[in-house]
mmCIF file of N, CA, C and O in Angstrom:
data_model
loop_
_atom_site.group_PDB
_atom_site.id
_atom_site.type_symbol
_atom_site.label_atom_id
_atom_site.label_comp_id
_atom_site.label_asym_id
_atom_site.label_seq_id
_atom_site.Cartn_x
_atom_site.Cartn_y
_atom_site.Cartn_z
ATOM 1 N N UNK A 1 18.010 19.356 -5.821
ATOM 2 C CA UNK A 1 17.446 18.920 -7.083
ATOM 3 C C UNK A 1 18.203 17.715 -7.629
ATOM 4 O O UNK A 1 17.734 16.633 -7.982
ATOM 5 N N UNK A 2 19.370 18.094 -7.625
ATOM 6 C CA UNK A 2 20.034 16.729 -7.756
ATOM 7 C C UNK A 2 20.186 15.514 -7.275
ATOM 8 O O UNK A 2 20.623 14.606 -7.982
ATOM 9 N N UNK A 3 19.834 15.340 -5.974
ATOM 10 C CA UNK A 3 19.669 14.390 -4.989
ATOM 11 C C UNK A 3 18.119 13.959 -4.987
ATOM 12 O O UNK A 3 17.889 13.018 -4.226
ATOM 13 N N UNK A 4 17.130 14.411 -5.617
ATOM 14 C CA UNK A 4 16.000 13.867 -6.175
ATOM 15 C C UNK A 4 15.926 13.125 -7.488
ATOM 16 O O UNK A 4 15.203 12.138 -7.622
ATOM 17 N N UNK A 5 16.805 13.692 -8.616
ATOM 18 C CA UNK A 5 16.981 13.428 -9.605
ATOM 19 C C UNK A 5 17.696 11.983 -9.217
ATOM 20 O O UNK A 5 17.012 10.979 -9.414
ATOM 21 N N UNK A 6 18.614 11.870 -8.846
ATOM 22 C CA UNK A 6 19.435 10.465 -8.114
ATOM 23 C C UNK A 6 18.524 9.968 -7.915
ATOM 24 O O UNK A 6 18.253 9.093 -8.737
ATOM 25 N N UNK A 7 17.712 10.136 -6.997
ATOM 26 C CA UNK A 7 16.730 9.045 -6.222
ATOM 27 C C UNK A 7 15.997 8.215 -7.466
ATOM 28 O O UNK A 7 16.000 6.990 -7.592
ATOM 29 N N UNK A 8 15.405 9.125 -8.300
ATOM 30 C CA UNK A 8 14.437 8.889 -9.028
ATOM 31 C C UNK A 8 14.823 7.659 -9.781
ATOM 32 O O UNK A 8 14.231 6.594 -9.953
ATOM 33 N N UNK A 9 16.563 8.329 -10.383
ATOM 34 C CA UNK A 9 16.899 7.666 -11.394
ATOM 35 C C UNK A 9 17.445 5.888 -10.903
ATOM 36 O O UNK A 9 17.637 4.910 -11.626
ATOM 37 N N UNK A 10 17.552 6.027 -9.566
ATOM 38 C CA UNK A 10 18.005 4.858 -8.847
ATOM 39 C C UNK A 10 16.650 3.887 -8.813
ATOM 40 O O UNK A 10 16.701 2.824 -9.431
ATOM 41 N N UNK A 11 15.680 4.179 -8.233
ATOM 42 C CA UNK A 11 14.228 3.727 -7.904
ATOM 43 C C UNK A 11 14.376 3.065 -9.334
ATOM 44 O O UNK A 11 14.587 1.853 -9.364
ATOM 45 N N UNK A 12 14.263 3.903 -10.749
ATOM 46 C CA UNK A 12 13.638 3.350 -11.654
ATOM 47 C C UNK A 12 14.786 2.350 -12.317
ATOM 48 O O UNK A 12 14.322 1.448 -13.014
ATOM 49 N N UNK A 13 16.240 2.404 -12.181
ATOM 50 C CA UNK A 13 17.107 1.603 -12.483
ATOM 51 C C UNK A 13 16.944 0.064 -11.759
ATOM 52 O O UNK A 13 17.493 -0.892 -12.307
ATOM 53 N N UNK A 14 16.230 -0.111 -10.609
ATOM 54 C CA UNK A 14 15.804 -0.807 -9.322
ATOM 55 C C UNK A 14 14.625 -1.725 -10.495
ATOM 56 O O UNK A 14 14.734 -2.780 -11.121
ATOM 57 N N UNK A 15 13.601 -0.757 -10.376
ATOM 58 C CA UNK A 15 12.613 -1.452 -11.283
ATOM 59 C C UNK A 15 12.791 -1.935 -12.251
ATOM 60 O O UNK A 15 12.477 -3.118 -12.120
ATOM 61 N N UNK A 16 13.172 -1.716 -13.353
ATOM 62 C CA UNK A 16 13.705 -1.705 -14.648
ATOM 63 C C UNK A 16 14.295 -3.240 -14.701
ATOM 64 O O UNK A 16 13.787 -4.220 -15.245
ATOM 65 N N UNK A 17 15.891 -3.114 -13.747
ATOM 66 C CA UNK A 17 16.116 -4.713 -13.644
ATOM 67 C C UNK A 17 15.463 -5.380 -13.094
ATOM 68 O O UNK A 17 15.559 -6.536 -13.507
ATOM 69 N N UNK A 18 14.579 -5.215 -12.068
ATOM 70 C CA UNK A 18 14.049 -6.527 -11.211
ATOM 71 C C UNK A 18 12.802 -7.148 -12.634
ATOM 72 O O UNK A 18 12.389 -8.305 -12.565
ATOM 73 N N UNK A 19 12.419 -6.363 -13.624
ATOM 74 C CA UNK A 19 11.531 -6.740 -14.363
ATOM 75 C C UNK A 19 12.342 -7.236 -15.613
ATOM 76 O O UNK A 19 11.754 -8.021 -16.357
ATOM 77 N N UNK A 20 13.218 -6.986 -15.827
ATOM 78 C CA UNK A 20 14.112 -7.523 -16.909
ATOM 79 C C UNK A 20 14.412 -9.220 -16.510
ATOM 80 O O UNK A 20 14.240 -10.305 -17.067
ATOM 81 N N UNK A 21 14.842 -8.829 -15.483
ATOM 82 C CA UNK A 21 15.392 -10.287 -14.510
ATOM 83 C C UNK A 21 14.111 -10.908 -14.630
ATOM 84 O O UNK A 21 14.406 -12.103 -14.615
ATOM 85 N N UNK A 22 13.081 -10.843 -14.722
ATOM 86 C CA UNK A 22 11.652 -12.147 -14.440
ATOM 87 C C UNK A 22 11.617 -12.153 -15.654
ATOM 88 O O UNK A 22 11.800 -13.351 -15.872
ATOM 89 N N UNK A 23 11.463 -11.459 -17.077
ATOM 90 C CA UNK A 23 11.028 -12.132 -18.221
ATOM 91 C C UNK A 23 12.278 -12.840 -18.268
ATOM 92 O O UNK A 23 12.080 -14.054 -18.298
ATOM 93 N N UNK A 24 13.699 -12.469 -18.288
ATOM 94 C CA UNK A 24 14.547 -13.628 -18.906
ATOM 95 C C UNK A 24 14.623 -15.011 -18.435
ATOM 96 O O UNK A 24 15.357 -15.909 -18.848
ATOM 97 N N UNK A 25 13.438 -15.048 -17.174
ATOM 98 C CA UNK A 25 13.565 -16.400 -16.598
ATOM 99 C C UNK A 25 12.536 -17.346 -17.520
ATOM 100 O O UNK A 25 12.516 -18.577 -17.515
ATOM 101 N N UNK A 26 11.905 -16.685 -18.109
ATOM 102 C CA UNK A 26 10.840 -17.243 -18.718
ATOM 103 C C UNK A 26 9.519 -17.887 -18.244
ATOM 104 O O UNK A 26 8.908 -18.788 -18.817
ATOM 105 N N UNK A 27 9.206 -17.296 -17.156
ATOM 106 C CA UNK A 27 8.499 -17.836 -16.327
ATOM 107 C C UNK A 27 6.764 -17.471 -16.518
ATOM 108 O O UNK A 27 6.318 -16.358 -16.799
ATOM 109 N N UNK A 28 6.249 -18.269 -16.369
ATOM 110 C CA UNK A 28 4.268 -18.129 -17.230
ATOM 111 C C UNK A 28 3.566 -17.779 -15.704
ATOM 112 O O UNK A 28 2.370 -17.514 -15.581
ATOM 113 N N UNK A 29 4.724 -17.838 -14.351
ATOM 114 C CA UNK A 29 3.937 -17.387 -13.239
ATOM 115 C C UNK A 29 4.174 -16.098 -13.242
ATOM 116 O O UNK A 29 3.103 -15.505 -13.110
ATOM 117 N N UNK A 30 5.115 -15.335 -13.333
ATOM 118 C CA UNK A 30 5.526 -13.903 -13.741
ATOM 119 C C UNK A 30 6.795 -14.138 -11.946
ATOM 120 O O UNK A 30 7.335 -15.011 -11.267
ATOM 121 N N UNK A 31 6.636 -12.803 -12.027
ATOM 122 C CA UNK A 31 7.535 -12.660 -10.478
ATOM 123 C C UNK A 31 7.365 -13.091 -9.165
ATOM 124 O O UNK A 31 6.192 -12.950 -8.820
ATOM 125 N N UNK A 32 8.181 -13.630 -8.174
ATOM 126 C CA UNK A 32 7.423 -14.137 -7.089
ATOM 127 C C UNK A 32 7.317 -13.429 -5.746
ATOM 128 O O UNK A 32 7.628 -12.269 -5.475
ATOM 129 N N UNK A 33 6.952 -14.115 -5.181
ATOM 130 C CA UNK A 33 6.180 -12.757 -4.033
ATOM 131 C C UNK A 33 7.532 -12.099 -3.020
ATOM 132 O O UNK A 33 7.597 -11.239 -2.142
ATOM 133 N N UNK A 34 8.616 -13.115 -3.755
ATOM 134 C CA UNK A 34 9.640 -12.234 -2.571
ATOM 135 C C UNK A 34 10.179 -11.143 -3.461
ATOM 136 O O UNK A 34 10.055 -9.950 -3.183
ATOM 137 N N UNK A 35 10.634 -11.485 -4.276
ATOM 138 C CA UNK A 35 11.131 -10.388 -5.567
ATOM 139 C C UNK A 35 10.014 -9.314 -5.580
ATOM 140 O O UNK A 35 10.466 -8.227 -5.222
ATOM 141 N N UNK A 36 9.135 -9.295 -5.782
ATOM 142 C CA UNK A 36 7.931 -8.267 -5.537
ATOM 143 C C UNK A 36 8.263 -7.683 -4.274
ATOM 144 O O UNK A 36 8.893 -6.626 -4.249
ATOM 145 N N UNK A 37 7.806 -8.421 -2.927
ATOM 146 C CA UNK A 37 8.795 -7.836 -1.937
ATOM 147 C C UNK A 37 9.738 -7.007 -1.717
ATOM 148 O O UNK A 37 9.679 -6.054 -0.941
ATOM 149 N N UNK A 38 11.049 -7.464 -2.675
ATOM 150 C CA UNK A 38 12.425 -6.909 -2.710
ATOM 151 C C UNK A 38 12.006 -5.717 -3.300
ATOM 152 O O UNK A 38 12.469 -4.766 -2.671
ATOM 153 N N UNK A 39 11.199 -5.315 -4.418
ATOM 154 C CA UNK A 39 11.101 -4.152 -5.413
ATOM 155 C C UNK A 39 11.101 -3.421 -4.815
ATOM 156 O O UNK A 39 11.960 -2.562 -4.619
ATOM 157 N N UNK A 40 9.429 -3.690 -4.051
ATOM 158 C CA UNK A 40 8.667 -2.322 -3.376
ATOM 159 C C UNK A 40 9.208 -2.194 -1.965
ATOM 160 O O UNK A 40 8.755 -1.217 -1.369
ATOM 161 N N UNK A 41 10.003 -2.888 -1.332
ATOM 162 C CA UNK A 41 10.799 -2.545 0.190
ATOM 163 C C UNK A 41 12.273 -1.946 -0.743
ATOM 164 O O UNK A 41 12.462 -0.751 -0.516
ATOM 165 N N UNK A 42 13.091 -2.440 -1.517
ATOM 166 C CA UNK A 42 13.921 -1.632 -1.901
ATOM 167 C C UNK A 42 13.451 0.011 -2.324
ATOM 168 O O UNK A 42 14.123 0.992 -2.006
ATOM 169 N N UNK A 43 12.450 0.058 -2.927
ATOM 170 C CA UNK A 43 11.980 1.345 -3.463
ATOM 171 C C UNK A 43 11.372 2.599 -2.598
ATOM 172 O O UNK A 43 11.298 3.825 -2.681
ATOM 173 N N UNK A 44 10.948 1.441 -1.634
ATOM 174 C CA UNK A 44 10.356 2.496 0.086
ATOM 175 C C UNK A 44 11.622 3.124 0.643
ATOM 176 O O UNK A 44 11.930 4.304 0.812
ATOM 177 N N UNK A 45 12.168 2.156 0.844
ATOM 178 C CA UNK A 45 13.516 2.378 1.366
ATOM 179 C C UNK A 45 14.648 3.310 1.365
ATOM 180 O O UNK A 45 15.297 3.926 2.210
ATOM 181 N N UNK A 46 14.629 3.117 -0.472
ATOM 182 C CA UNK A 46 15.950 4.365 -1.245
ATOM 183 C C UNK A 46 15.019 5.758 -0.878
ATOM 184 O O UNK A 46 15.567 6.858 -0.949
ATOM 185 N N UNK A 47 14.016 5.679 -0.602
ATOM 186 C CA UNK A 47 13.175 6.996 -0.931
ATOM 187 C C UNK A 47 13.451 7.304 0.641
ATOM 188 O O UNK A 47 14.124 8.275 0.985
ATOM 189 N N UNK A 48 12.872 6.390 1.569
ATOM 190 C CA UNK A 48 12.957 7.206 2.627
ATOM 191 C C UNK A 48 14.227 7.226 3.436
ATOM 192 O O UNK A 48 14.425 7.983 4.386
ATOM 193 N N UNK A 49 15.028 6.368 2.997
ATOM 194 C CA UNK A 49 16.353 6.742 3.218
ATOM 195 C C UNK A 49 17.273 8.238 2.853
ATOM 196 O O UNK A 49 18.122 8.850 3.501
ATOM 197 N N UNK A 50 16.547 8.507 1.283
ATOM 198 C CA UNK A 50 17.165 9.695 0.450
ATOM 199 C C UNK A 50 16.425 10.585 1.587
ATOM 200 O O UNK A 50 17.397 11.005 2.215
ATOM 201 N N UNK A 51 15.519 11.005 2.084
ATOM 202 C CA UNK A 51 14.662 11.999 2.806
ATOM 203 C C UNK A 51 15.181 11.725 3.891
ATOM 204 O O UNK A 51 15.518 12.818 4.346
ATOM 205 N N UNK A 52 15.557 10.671 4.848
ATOM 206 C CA UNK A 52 15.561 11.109 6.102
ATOM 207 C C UNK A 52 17.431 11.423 6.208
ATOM 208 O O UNK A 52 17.618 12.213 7.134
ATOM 209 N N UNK A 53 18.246 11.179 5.792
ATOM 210 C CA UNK A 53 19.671 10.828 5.507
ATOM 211 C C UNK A 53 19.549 11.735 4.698
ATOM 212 O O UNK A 53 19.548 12.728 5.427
ATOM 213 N N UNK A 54 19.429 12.132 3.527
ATOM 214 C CA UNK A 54 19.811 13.564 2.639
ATOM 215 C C UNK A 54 20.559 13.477 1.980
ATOM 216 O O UNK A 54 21.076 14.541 1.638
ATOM 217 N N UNK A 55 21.008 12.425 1.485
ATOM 218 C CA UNK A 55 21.918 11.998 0.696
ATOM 219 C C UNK A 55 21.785 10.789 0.379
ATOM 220 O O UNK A 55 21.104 10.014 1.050
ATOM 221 N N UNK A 56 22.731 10.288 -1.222
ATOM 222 C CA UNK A 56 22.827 9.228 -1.607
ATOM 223 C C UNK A 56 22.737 8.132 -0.354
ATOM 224 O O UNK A 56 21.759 7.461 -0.023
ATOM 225 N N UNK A 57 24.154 8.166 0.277
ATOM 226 C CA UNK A 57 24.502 7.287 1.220
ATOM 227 C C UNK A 57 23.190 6.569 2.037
ATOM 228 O O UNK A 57 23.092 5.344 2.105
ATOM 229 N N UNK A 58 22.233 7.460 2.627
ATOM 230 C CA UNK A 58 21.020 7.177 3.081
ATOM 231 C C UNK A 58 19.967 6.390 2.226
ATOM 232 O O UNK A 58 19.123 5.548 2.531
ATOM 233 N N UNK A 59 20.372 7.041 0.905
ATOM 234 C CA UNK A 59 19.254 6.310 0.046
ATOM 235 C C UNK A 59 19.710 4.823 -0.457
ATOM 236 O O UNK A 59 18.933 3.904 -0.715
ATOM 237 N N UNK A 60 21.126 4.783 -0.540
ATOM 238 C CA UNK A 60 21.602 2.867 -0.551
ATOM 239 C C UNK A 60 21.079 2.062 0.314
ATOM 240 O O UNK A 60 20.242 1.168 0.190
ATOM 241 N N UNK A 61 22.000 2.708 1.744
ATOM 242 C CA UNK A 61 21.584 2.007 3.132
ATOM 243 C C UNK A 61 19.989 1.801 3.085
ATOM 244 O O UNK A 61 19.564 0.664 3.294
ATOM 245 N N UNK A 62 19.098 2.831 2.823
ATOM 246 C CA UNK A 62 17.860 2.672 3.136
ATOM 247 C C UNK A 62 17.033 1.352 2.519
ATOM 248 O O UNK A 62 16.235 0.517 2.946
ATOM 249 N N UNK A 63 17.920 1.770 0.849
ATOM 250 C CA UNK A 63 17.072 0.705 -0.676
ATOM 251 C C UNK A 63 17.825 -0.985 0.200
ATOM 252 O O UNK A 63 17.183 -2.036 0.209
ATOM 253 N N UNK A 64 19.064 -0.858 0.761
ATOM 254 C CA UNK A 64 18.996 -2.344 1.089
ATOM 255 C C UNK A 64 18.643 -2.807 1.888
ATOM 256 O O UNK A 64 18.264 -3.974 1.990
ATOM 257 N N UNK A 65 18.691 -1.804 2.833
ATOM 258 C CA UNK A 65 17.404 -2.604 4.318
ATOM 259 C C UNK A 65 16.319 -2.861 3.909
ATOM 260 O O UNK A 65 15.813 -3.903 4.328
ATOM 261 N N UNK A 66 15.395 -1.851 2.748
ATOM 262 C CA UNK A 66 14.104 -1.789 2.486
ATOM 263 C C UNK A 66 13.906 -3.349 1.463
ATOM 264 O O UNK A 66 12.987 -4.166 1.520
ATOM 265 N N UNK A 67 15.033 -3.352 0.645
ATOM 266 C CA UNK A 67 14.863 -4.949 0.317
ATOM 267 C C UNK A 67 14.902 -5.898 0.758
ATOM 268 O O UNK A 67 14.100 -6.774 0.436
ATOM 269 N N UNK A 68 15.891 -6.094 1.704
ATOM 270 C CA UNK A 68 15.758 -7.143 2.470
ATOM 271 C C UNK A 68 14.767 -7.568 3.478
ATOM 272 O O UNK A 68 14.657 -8.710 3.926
ATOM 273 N N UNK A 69 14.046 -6.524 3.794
ATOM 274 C CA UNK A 69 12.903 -7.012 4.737
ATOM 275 C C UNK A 69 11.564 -6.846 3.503
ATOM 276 O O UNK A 69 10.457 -7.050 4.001
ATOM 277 N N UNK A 70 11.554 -6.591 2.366
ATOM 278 C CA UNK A 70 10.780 -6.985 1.848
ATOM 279 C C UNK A 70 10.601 -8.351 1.332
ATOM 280 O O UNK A 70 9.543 -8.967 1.205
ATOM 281 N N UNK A 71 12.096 -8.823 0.985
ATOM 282 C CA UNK A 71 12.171 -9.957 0.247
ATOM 283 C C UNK A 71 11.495 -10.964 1.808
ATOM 284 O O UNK A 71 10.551 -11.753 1.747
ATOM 285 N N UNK A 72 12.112 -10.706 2.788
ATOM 286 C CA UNK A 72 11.566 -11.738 4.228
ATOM 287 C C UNK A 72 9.983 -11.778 4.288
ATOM 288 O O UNK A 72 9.296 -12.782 4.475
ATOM 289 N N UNK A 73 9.467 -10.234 4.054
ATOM 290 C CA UNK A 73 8.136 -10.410 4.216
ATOM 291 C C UNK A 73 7.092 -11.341 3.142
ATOM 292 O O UNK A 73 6.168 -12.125 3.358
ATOM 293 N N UNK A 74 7.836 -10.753 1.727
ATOM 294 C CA UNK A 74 7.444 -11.920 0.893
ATOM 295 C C UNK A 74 7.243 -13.204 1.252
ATOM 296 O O UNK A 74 6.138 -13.603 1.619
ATOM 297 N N UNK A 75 8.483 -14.098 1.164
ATOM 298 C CA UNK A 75 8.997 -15.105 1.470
ATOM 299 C C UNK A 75 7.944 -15.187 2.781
ATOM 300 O O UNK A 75 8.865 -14.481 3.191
ATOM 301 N N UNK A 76 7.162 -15.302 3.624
ATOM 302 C CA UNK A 76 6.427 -15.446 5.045
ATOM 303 C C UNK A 76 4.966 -15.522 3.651
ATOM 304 O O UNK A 76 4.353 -16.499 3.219
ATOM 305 N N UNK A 77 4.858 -14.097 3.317
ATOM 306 C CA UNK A 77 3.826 -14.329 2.467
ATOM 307 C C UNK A 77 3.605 -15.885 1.684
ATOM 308 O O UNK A 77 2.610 -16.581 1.888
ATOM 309 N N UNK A 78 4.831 -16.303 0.681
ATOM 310 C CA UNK A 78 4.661 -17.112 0.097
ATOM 311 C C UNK A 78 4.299 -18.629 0.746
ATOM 312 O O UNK A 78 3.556 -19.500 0.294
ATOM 313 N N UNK A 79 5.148 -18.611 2.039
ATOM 314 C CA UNK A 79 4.999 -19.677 2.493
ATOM 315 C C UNK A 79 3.519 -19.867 3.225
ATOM 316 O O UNK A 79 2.984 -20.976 3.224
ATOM 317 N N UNK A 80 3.008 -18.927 3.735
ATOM 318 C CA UNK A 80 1.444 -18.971 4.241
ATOM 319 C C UNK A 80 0.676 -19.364 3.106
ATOM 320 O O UNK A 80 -0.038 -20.349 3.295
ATOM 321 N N UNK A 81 0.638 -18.769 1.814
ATOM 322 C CA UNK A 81 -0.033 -19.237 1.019
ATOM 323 C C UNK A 81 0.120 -20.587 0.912
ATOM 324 O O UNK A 81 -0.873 -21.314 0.948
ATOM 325 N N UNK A 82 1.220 -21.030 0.784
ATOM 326 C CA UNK A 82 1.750 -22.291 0.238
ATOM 327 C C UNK A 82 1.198 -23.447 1.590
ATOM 328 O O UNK A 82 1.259 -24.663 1.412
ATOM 329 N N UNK A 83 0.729 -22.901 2.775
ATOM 330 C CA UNK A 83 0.672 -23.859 3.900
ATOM 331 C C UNK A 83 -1.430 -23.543 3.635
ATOM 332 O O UNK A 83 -2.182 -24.444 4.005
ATOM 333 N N UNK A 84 -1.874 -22.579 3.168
ATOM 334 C CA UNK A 84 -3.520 -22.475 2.988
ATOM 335 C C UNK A 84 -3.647 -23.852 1.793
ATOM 336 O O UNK A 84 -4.492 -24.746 1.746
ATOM 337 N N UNK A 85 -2.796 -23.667 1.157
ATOM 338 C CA UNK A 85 -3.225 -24.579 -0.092
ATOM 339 C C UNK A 85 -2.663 -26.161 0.273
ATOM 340 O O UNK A 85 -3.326 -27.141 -0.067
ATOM 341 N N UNK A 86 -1.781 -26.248 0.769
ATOM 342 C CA UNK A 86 -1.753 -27.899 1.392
ATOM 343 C C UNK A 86 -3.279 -28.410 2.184
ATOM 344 O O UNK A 86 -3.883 -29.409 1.794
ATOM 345 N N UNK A 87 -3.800 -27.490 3.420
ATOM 346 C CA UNK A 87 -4.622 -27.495 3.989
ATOM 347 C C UNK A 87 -5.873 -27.534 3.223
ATOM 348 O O UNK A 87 -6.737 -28.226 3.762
ATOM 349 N N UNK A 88 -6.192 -27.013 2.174
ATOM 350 C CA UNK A 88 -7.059 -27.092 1.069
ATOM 351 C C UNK A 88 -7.011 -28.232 0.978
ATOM 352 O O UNK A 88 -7.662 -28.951 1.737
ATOM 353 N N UNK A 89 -5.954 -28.880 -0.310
ATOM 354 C CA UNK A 89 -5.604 -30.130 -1.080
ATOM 355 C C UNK A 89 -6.181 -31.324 0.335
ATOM 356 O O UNK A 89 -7.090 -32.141 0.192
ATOM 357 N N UNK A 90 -5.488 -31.149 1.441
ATOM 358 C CA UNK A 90 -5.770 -32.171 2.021
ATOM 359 C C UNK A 90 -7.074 -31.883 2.971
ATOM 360 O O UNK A 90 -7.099 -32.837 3.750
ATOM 361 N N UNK A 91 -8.190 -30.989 3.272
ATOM 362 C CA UNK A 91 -9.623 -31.236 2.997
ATOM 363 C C UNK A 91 -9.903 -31.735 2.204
ATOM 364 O O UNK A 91 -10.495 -32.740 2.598
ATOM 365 N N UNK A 92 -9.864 -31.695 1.027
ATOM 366 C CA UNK A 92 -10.546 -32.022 0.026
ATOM 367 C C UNK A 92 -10.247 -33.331 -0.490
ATOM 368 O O UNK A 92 -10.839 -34.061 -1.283
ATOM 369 N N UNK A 93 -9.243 -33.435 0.122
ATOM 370 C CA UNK A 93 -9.052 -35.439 -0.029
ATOM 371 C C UNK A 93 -9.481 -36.044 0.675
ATOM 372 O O UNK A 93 -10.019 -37.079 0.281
ATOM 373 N N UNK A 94 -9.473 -35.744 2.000
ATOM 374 C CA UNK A 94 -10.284 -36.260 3.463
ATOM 375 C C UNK A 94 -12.306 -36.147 3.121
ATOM 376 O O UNK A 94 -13.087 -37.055 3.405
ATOM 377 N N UNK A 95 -12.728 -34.707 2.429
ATOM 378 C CA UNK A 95 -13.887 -35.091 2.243
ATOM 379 C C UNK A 95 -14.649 -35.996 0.607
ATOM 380 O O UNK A 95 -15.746 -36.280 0.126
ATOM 381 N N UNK A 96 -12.904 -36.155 0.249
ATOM 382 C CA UNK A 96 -13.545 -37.239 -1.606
ATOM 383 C C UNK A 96 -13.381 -38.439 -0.913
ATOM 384 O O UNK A 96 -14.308 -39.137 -1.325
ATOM 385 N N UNK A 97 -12.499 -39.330 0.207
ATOM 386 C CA UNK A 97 -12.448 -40.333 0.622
ATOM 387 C C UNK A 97 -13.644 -40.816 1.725
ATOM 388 O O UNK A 97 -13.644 -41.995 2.078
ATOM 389 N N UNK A 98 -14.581 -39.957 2.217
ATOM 390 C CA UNK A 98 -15.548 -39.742 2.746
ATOM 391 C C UNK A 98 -16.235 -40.308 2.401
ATOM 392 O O UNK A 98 -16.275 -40.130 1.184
ATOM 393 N N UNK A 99 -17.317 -41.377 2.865
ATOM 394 C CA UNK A 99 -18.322 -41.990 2.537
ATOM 395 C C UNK A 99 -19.784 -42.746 3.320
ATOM 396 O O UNK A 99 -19.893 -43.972 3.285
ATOM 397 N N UNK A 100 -20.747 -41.968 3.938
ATOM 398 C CA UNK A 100 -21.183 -41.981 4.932
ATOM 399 C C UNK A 100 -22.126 -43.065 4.879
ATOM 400 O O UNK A 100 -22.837 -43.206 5.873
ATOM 401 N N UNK A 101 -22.294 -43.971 3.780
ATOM 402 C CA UNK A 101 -23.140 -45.131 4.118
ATOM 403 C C UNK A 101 -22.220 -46.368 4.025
ATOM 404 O O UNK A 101 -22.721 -47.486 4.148
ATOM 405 N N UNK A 102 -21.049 -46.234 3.839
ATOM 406 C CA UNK A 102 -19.984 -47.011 3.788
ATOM 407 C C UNK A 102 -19.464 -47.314 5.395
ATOM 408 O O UNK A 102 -19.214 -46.429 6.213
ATOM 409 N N UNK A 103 -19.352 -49.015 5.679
ATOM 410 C CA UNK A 103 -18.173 -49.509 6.451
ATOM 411 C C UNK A 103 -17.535 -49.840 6.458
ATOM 412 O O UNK A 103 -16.929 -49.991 7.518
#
């Protein structure tokens, strides 16, 4: 019971700052996709670390592996987006410079 109670209280100490940390940045995009990342892979992590390990110790090890490959997966996320929308921008300049009765 106690080692659930831990978990819980860790998970939500996890959340708590990672959302504290984005408003004080002041930011009108809100959080970014690696920090989102970090939350929910830290939060998979402490949990299934606490369950498969049985203890705290499992549930650290677990919450920081689980962040760190969240924050990576993010970060892949962000940058794909970020490579769709160049590819956008530059269609869409290639078909405004377009002019088919023009030589």
């Amino acid at each position: 019971m106690k080692k659930t109670l831990f978990l819980l209280s860790l998970i939500l100490t996890l959340v708590i700052s990672a959302t504290n940390s984005s408003f004080a940045q002041k930011r009108k995009k809100g959080m970014s996709s690696q920090a989102k990342g970090a939350i929910i892979g830290g939060a998979g992590g402490a949990v299934a670390g606490g369950l498969i390990g049985g203890n705290a110790k499992g549930a650290i090890i677990g919450g920081a592996v689980g962040a760190g490959g969240g924050y990576i997966i993010g970060n892949e996320s962000r940058r794909a987006k970020e490579k769709r929308a160049r590819a956008n921008r530059k269609a869409y300049r290639s078909r405004k410079n377009y002019h088919p009765g023009r030589l």
